[in-house]
Short mmCIF file of C-alpha atoms in Angstrom, two decimals:
data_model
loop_
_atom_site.label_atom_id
_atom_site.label_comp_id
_atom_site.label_asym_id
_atom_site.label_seq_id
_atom_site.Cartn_x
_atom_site.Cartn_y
_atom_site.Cartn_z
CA UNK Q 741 125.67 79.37 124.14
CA UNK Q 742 123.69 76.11 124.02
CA UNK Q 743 123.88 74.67 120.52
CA UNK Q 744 121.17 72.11 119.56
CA UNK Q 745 120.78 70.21 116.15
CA UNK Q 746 118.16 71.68 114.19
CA UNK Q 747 116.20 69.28 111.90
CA UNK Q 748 114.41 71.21 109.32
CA UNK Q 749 111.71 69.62 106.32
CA UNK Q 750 113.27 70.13 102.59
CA UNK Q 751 110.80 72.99 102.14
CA UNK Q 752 111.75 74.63 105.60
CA UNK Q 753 115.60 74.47 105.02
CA UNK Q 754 114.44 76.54 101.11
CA UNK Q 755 113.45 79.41 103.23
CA UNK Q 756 116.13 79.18 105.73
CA UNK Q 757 118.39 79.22 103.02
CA UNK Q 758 116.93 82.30 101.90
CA UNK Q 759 117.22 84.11 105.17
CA UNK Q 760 121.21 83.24 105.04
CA UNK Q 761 121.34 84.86 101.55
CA UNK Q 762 119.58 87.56 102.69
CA UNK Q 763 121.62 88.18 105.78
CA UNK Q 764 125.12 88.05 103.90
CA UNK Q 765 123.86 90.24 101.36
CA UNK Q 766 123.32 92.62 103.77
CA UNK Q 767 126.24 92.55 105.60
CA UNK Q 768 128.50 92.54 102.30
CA UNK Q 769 126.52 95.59 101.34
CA UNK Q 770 128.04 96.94 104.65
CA UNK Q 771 131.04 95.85 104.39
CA UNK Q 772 131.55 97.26 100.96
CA UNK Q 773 130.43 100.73 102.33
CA UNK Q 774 132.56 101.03 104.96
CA UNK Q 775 135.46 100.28 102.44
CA UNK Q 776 135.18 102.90 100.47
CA UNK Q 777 135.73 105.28 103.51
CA UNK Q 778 139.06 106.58 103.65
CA UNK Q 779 141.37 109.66 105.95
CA UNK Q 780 139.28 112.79 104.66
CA UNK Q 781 135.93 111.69 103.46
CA UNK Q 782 132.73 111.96 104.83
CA UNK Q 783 132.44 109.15 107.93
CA UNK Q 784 130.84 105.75 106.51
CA UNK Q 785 127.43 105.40 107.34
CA UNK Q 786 126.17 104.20 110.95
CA UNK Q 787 123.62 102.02 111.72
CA UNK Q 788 120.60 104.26 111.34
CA UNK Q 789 121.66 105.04 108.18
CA UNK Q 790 122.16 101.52 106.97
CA UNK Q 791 119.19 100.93 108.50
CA UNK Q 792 116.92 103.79 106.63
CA UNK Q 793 118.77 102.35 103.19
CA UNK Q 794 117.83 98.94 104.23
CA UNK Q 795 114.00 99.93 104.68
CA UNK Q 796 113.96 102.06 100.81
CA UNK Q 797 115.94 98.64 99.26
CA UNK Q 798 112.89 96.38 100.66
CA UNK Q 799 110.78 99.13 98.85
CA UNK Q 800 112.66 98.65 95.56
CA UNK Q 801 112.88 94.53 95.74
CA UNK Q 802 110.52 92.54 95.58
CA UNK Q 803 112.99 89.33 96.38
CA UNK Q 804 114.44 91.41 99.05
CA UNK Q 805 110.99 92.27 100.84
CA UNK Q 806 109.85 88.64 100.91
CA UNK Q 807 112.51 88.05 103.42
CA UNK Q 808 112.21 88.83 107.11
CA UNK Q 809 113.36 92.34 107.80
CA UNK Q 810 114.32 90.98 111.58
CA UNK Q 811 116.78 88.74 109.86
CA UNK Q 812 118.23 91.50 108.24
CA UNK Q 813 118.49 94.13 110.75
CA UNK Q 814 119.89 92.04 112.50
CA UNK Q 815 122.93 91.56 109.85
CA UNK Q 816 123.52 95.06 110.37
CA UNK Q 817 123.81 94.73 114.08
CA UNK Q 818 125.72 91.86 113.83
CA UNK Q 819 128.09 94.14 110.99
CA UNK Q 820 128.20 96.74 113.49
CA UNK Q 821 129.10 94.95 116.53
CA UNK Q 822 131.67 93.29 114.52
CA UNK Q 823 132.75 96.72 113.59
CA UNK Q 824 132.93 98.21 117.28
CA UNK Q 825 135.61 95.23 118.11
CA UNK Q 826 138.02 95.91 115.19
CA UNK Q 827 138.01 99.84 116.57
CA UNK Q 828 138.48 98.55 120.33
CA UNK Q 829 141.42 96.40 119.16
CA UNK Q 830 140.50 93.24 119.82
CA UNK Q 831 139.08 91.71 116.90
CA UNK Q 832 140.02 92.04 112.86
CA UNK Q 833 138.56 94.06 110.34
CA UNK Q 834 134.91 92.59 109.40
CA UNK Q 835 135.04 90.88 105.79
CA UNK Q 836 133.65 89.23 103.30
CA UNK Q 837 131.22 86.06 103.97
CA UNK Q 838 131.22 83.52 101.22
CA UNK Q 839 127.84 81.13 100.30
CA UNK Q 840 128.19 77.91 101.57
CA UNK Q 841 130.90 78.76 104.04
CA UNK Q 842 129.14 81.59 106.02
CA UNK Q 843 125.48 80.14 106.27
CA UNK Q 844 123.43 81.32 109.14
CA UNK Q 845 121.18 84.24 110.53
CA UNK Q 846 120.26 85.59 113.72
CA UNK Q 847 116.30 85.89 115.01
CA UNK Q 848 115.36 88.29 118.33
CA UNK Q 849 112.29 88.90 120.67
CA UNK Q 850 111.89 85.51 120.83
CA UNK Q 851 108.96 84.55 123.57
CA UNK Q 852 108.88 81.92 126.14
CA UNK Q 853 105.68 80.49 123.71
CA UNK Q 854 108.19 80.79 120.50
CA UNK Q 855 110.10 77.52 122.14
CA UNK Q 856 108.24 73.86 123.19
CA UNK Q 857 109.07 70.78 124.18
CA UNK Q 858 107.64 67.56 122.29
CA UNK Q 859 108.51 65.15 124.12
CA UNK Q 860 112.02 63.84 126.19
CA UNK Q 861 114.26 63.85 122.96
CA UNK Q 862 112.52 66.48 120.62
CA UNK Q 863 111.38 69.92 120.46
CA UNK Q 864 110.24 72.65 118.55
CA UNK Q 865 111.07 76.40 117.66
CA UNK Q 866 108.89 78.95 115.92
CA UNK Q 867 110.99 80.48 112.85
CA UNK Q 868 110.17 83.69 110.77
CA UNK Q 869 108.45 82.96 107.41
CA UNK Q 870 109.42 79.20 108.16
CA UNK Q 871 107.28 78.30 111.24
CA UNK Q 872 107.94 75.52 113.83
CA UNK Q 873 110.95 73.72 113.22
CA UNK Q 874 111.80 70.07 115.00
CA UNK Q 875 115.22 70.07 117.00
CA UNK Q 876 116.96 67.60 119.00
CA UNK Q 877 116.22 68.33 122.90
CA UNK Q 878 120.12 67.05 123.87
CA UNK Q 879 119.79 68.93 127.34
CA UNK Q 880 117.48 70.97 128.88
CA UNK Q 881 116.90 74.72 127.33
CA UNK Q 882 117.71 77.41 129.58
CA UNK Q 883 114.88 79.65 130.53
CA UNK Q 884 114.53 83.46 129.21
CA UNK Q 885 115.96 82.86 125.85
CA UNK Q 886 115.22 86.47 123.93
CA UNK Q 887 116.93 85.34 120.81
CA UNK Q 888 118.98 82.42 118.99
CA UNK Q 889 121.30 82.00 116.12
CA UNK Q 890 120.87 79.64 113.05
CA UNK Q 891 124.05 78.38 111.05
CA UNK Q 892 124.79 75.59 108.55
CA UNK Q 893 128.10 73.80 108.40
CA UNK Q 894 129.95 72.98 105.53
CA UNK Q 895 127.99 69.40 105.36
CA UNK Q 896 124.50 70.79 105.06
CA UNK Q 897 124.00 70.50 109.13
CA UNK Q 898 121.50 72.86 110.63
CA UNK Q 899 122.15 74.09 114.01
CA UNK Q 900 120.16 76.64 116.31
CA UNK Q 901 121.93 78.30 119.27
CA UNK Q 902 120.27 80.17 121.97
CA UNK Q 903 121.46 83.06 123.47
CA UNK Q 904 121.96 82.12 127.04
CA UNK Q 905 125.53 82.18 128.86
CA UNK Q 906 126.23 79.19 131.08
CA UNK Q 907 126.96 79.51 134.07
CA UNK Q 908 130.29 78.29 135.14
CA UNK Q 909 131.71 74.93 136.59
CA UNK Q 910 131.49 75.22 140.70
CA UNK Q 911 135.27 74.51 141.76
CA UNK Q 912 135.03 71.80 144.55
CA UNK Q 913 136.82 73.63 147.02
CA UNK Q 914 139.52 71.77 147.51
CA UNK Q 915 142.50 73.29 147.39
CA UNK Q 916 143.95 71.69 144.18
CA UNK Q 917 146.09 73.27 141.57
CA UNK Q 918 147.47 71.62 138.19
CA UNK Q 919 149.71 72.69 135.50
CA UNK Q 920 148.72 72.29 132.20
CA UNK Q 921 151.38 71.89 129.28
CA UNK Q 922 150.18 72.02 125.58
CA UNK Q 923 152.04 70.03 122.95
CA UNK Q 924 151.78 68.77 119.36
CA UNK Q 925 152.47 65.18 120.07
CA UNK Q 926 150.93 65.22 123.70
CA UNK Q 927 148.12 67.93 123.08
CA UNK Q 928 147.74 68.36 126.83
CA UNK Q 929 149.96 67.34 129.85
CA UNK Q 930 148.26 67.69 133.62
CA UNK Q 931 150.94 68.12 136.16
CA UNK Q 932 149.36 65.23 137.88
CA UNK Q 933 151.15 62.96 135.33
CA UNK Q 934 148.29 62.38 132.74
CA UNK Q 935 148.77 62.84 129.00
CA UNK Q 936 145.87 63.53 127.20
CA UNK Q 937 145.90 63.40 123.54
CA UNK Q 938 143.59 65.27 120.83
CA UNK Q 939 142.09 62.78 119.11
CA UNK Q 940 142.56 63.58 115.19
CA UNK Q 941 141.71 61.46 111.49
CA UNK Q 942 142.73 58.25 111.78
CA UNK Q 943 145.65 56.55 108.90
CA UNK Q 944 143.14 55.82 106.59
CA UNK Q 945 140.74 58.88 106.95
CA UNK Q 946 143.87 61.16 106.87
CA UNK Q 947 145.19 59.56 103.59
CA UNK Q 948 141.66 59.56 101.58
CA UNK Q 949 141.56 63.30 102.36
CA UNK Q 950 145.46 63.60 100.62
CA UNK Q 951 143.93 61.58 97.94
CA UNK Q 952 140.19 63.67 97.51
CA UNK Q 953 142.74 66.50 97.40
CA UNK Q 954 144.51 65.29 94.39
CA UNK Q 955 141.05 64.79 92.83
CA UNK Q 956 139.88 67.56 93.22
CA UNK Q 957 142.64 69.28 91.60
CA UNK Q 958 142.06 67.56 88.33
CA UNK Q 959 138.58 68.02 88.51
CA UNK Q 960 136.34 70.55 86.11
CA UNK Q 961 135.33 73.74 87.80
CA UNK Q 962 131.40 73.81 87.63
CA UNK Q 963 131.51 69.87 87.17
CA UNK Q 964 129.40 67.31 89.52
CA UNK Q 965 132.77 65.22 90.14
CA UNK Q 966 133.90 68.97 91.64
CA UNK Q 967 130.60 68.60 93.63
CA UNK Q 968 131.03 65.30 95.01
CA UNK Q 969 134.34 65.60 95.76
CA UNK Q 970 134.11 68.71 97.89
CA UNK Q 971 131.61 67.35 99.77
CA UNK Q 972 133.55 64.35 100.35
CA UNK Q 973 136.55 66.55 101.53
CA UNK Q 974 134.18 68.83 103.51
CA UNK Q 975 132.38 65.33 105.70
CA UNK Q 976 136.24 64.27 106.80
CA UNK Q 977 136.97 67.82 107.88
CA UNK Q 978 133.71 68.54 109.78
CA UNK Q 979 134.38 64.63 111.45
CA UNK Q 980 137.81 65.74 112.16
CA UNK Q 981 136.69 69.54 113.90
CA UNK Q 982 133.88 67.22 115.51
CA UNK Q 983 136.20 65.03 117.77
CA UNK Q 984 138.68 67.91 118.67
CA UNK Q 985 135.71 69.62 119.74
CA UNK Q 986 134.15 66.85 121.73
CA UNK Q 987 137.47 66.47 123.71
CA UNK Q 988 137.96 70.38 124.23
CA UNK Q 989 134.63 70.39 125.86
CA UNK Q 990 134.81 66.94 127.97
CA UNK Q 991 138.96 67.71 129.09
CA UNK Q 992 137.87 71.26 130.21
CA UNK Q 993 134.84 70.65 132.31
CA UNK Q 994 136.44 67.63 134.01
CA UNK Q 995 139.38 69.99 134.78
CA UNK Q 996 137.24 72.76 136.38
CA UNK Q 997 135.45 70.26 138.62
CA UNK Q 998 138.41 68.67 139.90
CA UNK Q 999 141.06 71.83 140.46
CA UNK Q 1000 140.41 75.17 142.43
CA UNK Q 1001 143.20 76.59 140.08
CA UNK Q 1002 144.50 75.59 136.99
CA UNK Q 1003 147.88 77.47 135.48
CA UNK Q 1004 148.49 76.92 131.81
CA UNK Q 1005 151.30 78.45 130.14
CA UNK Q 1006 150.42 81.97 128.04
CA UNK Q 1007 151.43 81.61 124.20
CA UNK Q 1008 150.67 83.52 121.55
CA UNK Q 1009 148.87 80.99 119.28
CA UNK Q 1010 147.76 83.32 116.53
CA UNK Q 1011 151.61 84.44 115.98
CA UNK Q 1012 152.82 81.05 116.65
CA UNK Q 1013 150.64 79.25 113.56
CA UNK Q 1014 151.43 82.38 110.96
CA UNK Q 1015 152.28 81.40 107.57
CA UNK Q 1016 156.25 81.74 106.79
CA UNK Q 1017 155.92 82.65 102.68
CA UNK Q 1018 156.78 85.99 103.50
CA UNK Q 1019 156.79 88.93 100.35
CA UNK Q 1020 157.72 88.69 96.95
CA UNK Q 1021 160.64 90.85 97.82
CA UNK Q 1022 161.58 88.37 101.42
CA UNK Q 1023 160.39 85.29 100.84
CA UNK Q 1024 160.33 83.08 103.91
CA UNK Q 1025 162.40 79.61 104.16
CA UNK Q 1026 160.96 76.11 105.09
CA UNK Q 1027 157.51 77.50 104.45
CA UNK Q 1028 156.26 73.51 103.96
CA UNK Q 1029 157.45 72.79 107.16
CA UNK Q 1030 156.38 75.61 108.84
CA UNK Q 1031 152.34 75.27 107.39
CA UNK Q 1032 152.66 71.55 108.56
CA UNK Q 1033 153.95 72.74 112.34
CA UNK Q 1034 151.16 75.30 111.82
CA UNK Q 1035 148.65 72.38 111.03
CA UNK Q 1036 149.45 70.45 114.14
CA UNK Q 1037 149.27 73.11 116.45
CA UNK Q 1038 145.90 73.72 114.89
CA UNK Q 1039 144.07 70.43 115.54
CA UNK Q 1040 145.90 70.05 118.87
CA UNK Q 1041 143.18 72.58 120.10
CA UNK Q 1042 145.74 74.75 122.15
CA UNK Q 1043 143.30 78.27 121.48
CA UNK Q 1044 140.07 76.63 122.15
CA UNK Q 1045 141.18 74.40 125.57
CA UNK Q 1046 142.07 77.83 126.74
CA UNK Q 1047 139.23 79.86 125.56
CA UNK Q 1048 136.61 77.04 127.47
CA UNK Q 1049 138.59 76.60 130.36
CA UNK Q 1050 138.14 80.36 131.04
CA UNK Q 1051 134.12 79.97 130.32
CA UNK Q 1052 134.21 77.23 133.16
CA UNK Q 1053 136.43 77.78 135.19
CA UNK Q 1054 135.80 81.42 135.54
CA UNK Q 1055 138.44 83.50 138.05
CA UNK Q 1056 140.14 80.42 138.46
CA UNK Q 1057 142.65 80.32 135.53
CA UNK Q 1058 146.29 81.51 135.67
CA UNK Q 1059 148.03 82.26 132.55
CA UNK Q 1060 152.04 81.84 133.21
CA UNK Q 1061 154.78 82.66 131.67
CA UNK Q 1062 155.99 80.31 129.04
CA UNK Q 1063 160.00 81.07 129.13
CA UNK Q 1064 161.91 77.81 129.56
CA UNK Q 1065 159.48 75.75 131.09
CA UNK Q 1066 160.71 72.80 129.14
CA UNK Q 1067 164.11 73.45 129.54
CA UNK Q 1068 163.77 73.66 133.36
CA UNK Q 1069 164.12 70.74 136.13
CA UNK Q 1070 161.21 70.67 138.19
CA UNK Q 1071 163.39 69.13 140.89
CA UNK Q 1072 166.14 71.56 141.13
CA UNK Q 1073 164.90 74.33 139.00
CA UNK Q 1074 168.18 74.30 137.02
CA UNK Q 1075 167.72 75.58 133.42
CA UNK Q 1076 169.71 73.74 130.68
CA UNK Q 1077 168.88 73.05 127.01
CA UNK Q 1078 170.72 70.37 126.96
CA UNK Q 1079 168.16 68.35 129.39
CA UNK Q 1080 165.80 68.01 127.39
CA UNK Q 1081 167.49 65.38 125.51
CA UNK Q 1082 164.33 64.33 122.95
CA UNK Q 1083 160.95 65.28 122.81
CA UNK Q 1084 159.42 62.93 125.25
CA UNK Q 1085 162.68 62.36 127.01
CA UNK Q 1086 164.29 64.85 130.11
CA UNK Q 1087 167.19 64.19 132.18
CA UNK Q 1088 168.27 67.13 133.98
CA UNK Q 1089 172.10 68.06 133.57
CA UNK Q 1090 172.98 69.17 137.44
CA UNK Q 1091 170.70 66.56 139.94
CA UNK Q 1092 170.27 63.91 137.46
CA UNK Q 1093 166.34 63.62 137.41
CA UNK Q 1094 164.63 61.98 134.46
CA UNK Q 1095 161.56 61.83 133.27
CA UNK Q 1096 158.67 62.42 130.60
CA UNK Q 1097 159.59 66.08 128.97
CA UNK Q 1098 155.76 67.17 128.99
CA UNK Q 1099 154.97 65.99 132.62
CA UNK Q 1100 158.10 68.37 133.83
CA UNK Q 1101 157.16 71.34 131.74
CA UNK Q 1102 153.18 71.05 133.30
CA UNK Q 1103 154.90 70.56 137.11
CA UNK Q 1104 157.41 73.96 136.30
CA UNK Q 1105 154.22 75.76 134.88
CA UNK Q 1106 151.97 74.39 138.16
CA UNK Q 1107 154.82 75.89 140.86
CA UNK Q 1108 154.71 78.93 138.61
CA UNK Q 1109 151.29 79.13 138.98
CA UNK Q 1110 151.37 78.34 142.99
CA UNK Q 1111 154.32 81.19 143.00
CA UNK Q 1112 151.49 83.86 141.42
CA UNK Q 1113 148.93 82.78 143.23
CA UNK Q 1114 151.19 83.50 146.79
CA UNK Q 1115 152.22 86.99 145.65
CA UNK Q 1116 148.36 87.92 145.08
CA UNK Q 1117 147.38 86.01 148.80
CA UNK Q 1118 145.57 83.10 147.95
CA UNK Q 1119 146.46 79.94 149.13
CA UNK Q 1120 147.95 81.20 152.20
CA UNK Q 1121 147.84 79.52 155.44
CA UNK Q 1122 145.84 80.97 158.30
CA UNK Q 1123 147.38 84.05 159.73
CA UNK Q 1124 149.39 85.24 156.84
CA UNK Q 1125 152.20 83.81 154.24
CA UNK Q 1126 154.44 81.81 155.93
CA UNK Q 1127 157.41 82.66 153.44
CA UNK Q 1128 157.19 86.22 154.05
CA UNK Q 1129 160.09 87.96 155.04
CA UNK Q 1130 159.40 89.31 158.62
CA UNK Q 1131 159.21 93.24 158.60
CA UNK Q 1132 160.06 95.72 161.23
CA UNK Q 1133 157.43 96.39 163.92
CA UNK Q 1134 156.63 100.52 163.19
CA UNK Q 1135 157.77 102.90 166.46
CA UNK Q 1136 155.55 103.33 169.12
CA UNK Q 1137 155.32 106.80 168.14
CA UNK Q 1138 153.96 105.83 164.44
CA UNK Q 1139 150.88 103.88 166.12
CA UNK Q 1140 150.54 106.42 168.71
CA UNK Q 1141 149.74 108.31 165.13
CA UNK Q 1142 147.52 106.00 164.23
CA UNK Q 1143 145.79 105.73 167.20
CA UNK Q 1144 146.89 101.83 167.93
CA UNK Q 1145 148.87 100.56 170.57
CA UNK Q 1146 151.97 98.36 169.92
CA UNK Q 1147 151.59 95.16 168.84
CA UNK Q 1148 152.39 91.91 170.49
CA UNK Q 1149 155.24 90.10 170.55
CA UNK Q 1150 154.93 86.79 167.84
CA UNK Q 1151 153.97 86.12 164.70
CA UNK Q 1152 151.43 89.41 164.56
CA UNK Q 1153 154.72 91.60 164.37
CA UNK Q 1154 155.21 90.54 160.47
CA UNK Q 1155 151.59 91.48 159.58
CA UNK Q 1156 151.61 94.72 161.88
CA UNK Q 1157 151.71 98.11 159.99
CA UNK Q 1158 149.26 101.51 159.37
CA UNK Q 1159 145.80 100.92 158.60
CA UNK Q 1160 145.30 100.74 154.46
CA UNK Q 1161 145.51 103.84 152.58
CA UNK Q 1162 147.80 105.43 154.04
CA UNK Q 1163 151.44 106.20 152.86
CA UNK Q 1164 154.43 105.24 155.02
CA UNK Q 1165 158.15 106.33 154.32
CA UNK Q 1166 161.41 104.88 155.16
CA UNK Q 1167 163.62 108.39 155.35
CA UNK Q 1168 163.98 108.32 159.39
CA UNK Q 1169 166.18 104.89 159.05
CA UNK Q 1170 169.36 106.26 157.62
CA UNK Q 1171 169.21 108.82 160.52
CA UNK Q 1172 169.17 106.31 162.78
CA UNK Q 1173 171.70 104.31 161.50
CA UNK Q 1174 173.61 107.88 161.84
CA UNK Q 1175 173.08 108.00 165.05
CA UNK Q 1176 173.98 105.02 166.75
CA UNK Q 1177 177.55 104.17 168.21
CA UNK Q 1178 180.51 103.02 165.52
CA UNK Q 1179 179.08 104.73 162.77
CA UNK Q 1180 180.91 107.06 160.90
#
């Protein structure tokens, strides 16, 4: 969704603030219903339900009526949609949202006349109970927006996000495939022999969060120091999520305009950054070293580069398998551990061919890619694969069947065959292996 900074007066971002409240009270009201369901007891409420109990609490509080009741009918939605994707599988159980980490609401049946444009670097959008709030106009706003999302970040930035889906990067058409290897020290390595690095804290920045840290251990809970010093913490964090997102969203879209196909190798990255501590009763070993490899794979961006080059390059990316890609030649194909001598450093054991470790994982996981794409029929010359085995032409009594005539002689032989959908069977060979001369 386009996301656009949202610049609100102090007595605008009050209310606002107010409508965030109001929307996590609601949903931890939810939440804390549907957790006292359990195997045997009456099924936790639905939405109508919540809904109906949401219109008699407005009746009851005053503080509580004051509020939009779009905002917070919307919380329920949101609580319920959330819901529907922990049942389907694919998402976690909703929880808890926390003030001043979960800050945000959602508006709908927004109008074309509920959005304007001030001038070339400003515009305006009409809020509930707030009225018409200044943004900056970074890019155009997509037509038929019906409703947008309002968050605050964890440094008191307002942003406003319209529901609209992009549409996705047009491939140029060329024909060009890349491999794409993620790594901690190299965050992304093109086939085509580029590194490209996530750009993270610098020396200094990294060290004066270690040492806001140690302050704000010693700090009084409650305190102003406490204050300051999370805030502090919170800026280098947000600066730090900033940049990796910048480069996520500039590496991906010059990817999908200058590759038809892009492979990237398919890793499990929630699994892969899991804490190692373990249970009381099986602790886990080098659990320091493990949340600092966990770290790293973090703010290399390996989740998100995926997740946006699927948004723009739509259709067009292969996820590969992942098994020895660094520990196999892209010359030879031979698979050794020991040629991959260092981390930047392989020298294959059987042909002798050296080079940087990252650039031969991205070429094995670009011919993997190129070997998928063959077996599914794309990038096939005219006329058919060209390293298809040739098959059989059928008997002339098979097409007679089929009502076609035999085929000629050539290259049309390997792609003859029945028409689709209909089931051929390979019992008559043996028999006429049988039958001919010298068999026994």
């Amino acid at each position: 969704m386009p996301r656009f900074r949202l610049l609100p007066t102090s007595a605008q971002e009050v209310v606002m603030m107010e409508h965030c409240a109001h929307a996590r009270f609601v949903w931890n009201l939810a939440v804390e219903q549907h957790l006292h369901w359990r195997p045997g007891r009456r099924s936790a409420p639905n939405y109508l339900e919540q809904a109906h109990q949401l219109t008699e609490a407005r009746r009851a509080f005053d503080w509580l009526r004051a509020g939009s009741v779009t905002v917070q009918q919307q919380a329920l939605r949101d609580f319920h949609q959330a819901l529907s994707y922990f049942l389907g599988g694919t998402h976690q159980r909703p929880t808890w949202r926390k003030a001043r980490v979960h800050e945000g609401f959602r508006q709908v049946g927004v109008k074309p006349e509920h959005i304007a444009r001030l001038n070339r670097r400003f515009g305006h959008v009409w809020v509930p109970k707030v009225g018409w709030v200044k943004f900056r106009r970074s890019r155009a706003v997509p037509h038929g927006i019906r409703s947008y999302r309002i968050t605050r970040d964890g440094i008191g930035r307002w942003h406003i996000a319209f529901a609209a889906i992009p549409k996705p990067v047009e491939p140029p058409d060329n024909g060009a495939t890349v491999g794409v290897d993620r790594g901690i020290v190299v965050s992304a390595a093109l086939s085509t022999g580029e590194l490209l690095k996530c750009p993270e804290l610098t020396l200094k920045e990294a060290e004066r969060v270690v040492r806001q840290q140690r302050r704000l251990a010693r700090a009084k809970p409650g305190s102003n120091r406490r204050k300051r010093v999370v805030r502090s913490i919170a800026r280098l964090k947000t600066r730090s999520k900033d940049r990796r997102t910048d480069w996520v969203e500039k590496t991906t879209t010059d990817l999908a305009r200058r590759f038809d196909k892009i492979s990237v190798e398919r890793l499990n990255v929630r699994a892969m950054t899991r804490s190692a501590r373990g249970t009381s009763d099986t602790p886990g070993r080098n659990v320091r070293a493990k949340a600092g490899l966990n770290r790293r794979i973090l703010t290399a961006g390996w989740g998100a580069l995926l997740t946006r080059l699927k948004h723009k390059a739509a259709g067009r990316v292969i996820e590969v398998d992942a098994a020895y890609s660094s520990q196999q030649c892209s010359v030879c194909g031979h698979i050794a551990a020991e040629s991959r001598e260092s981390q930047a450093r392989f020298r294959c054991v059987a042909c002798g061919h050296t080079g940087h470790a990252d650039l031969n994982a991205a070429r094995n996981i670009d011919n993997r890619g190129r070997t998928t794409l063959a077996a599914r029929g794309a990038l096939q010359p005219q006329g058919g694969a060209l390293n298809r085995e040739p098959q059989p032409a059928p008997p002339s009594t098979a097409l007679a069947s089929y009502g076609l005539e035999s085929p000629p002689s050539g290259r049309e032989d390997v792609k003859s065959g029945p028409p689709p959908g209909c089931r051929t069977t390979r019992r008559a060979a043996p028999a006429a292996r049988s039958s001919s001369p010298g068999t026994g």
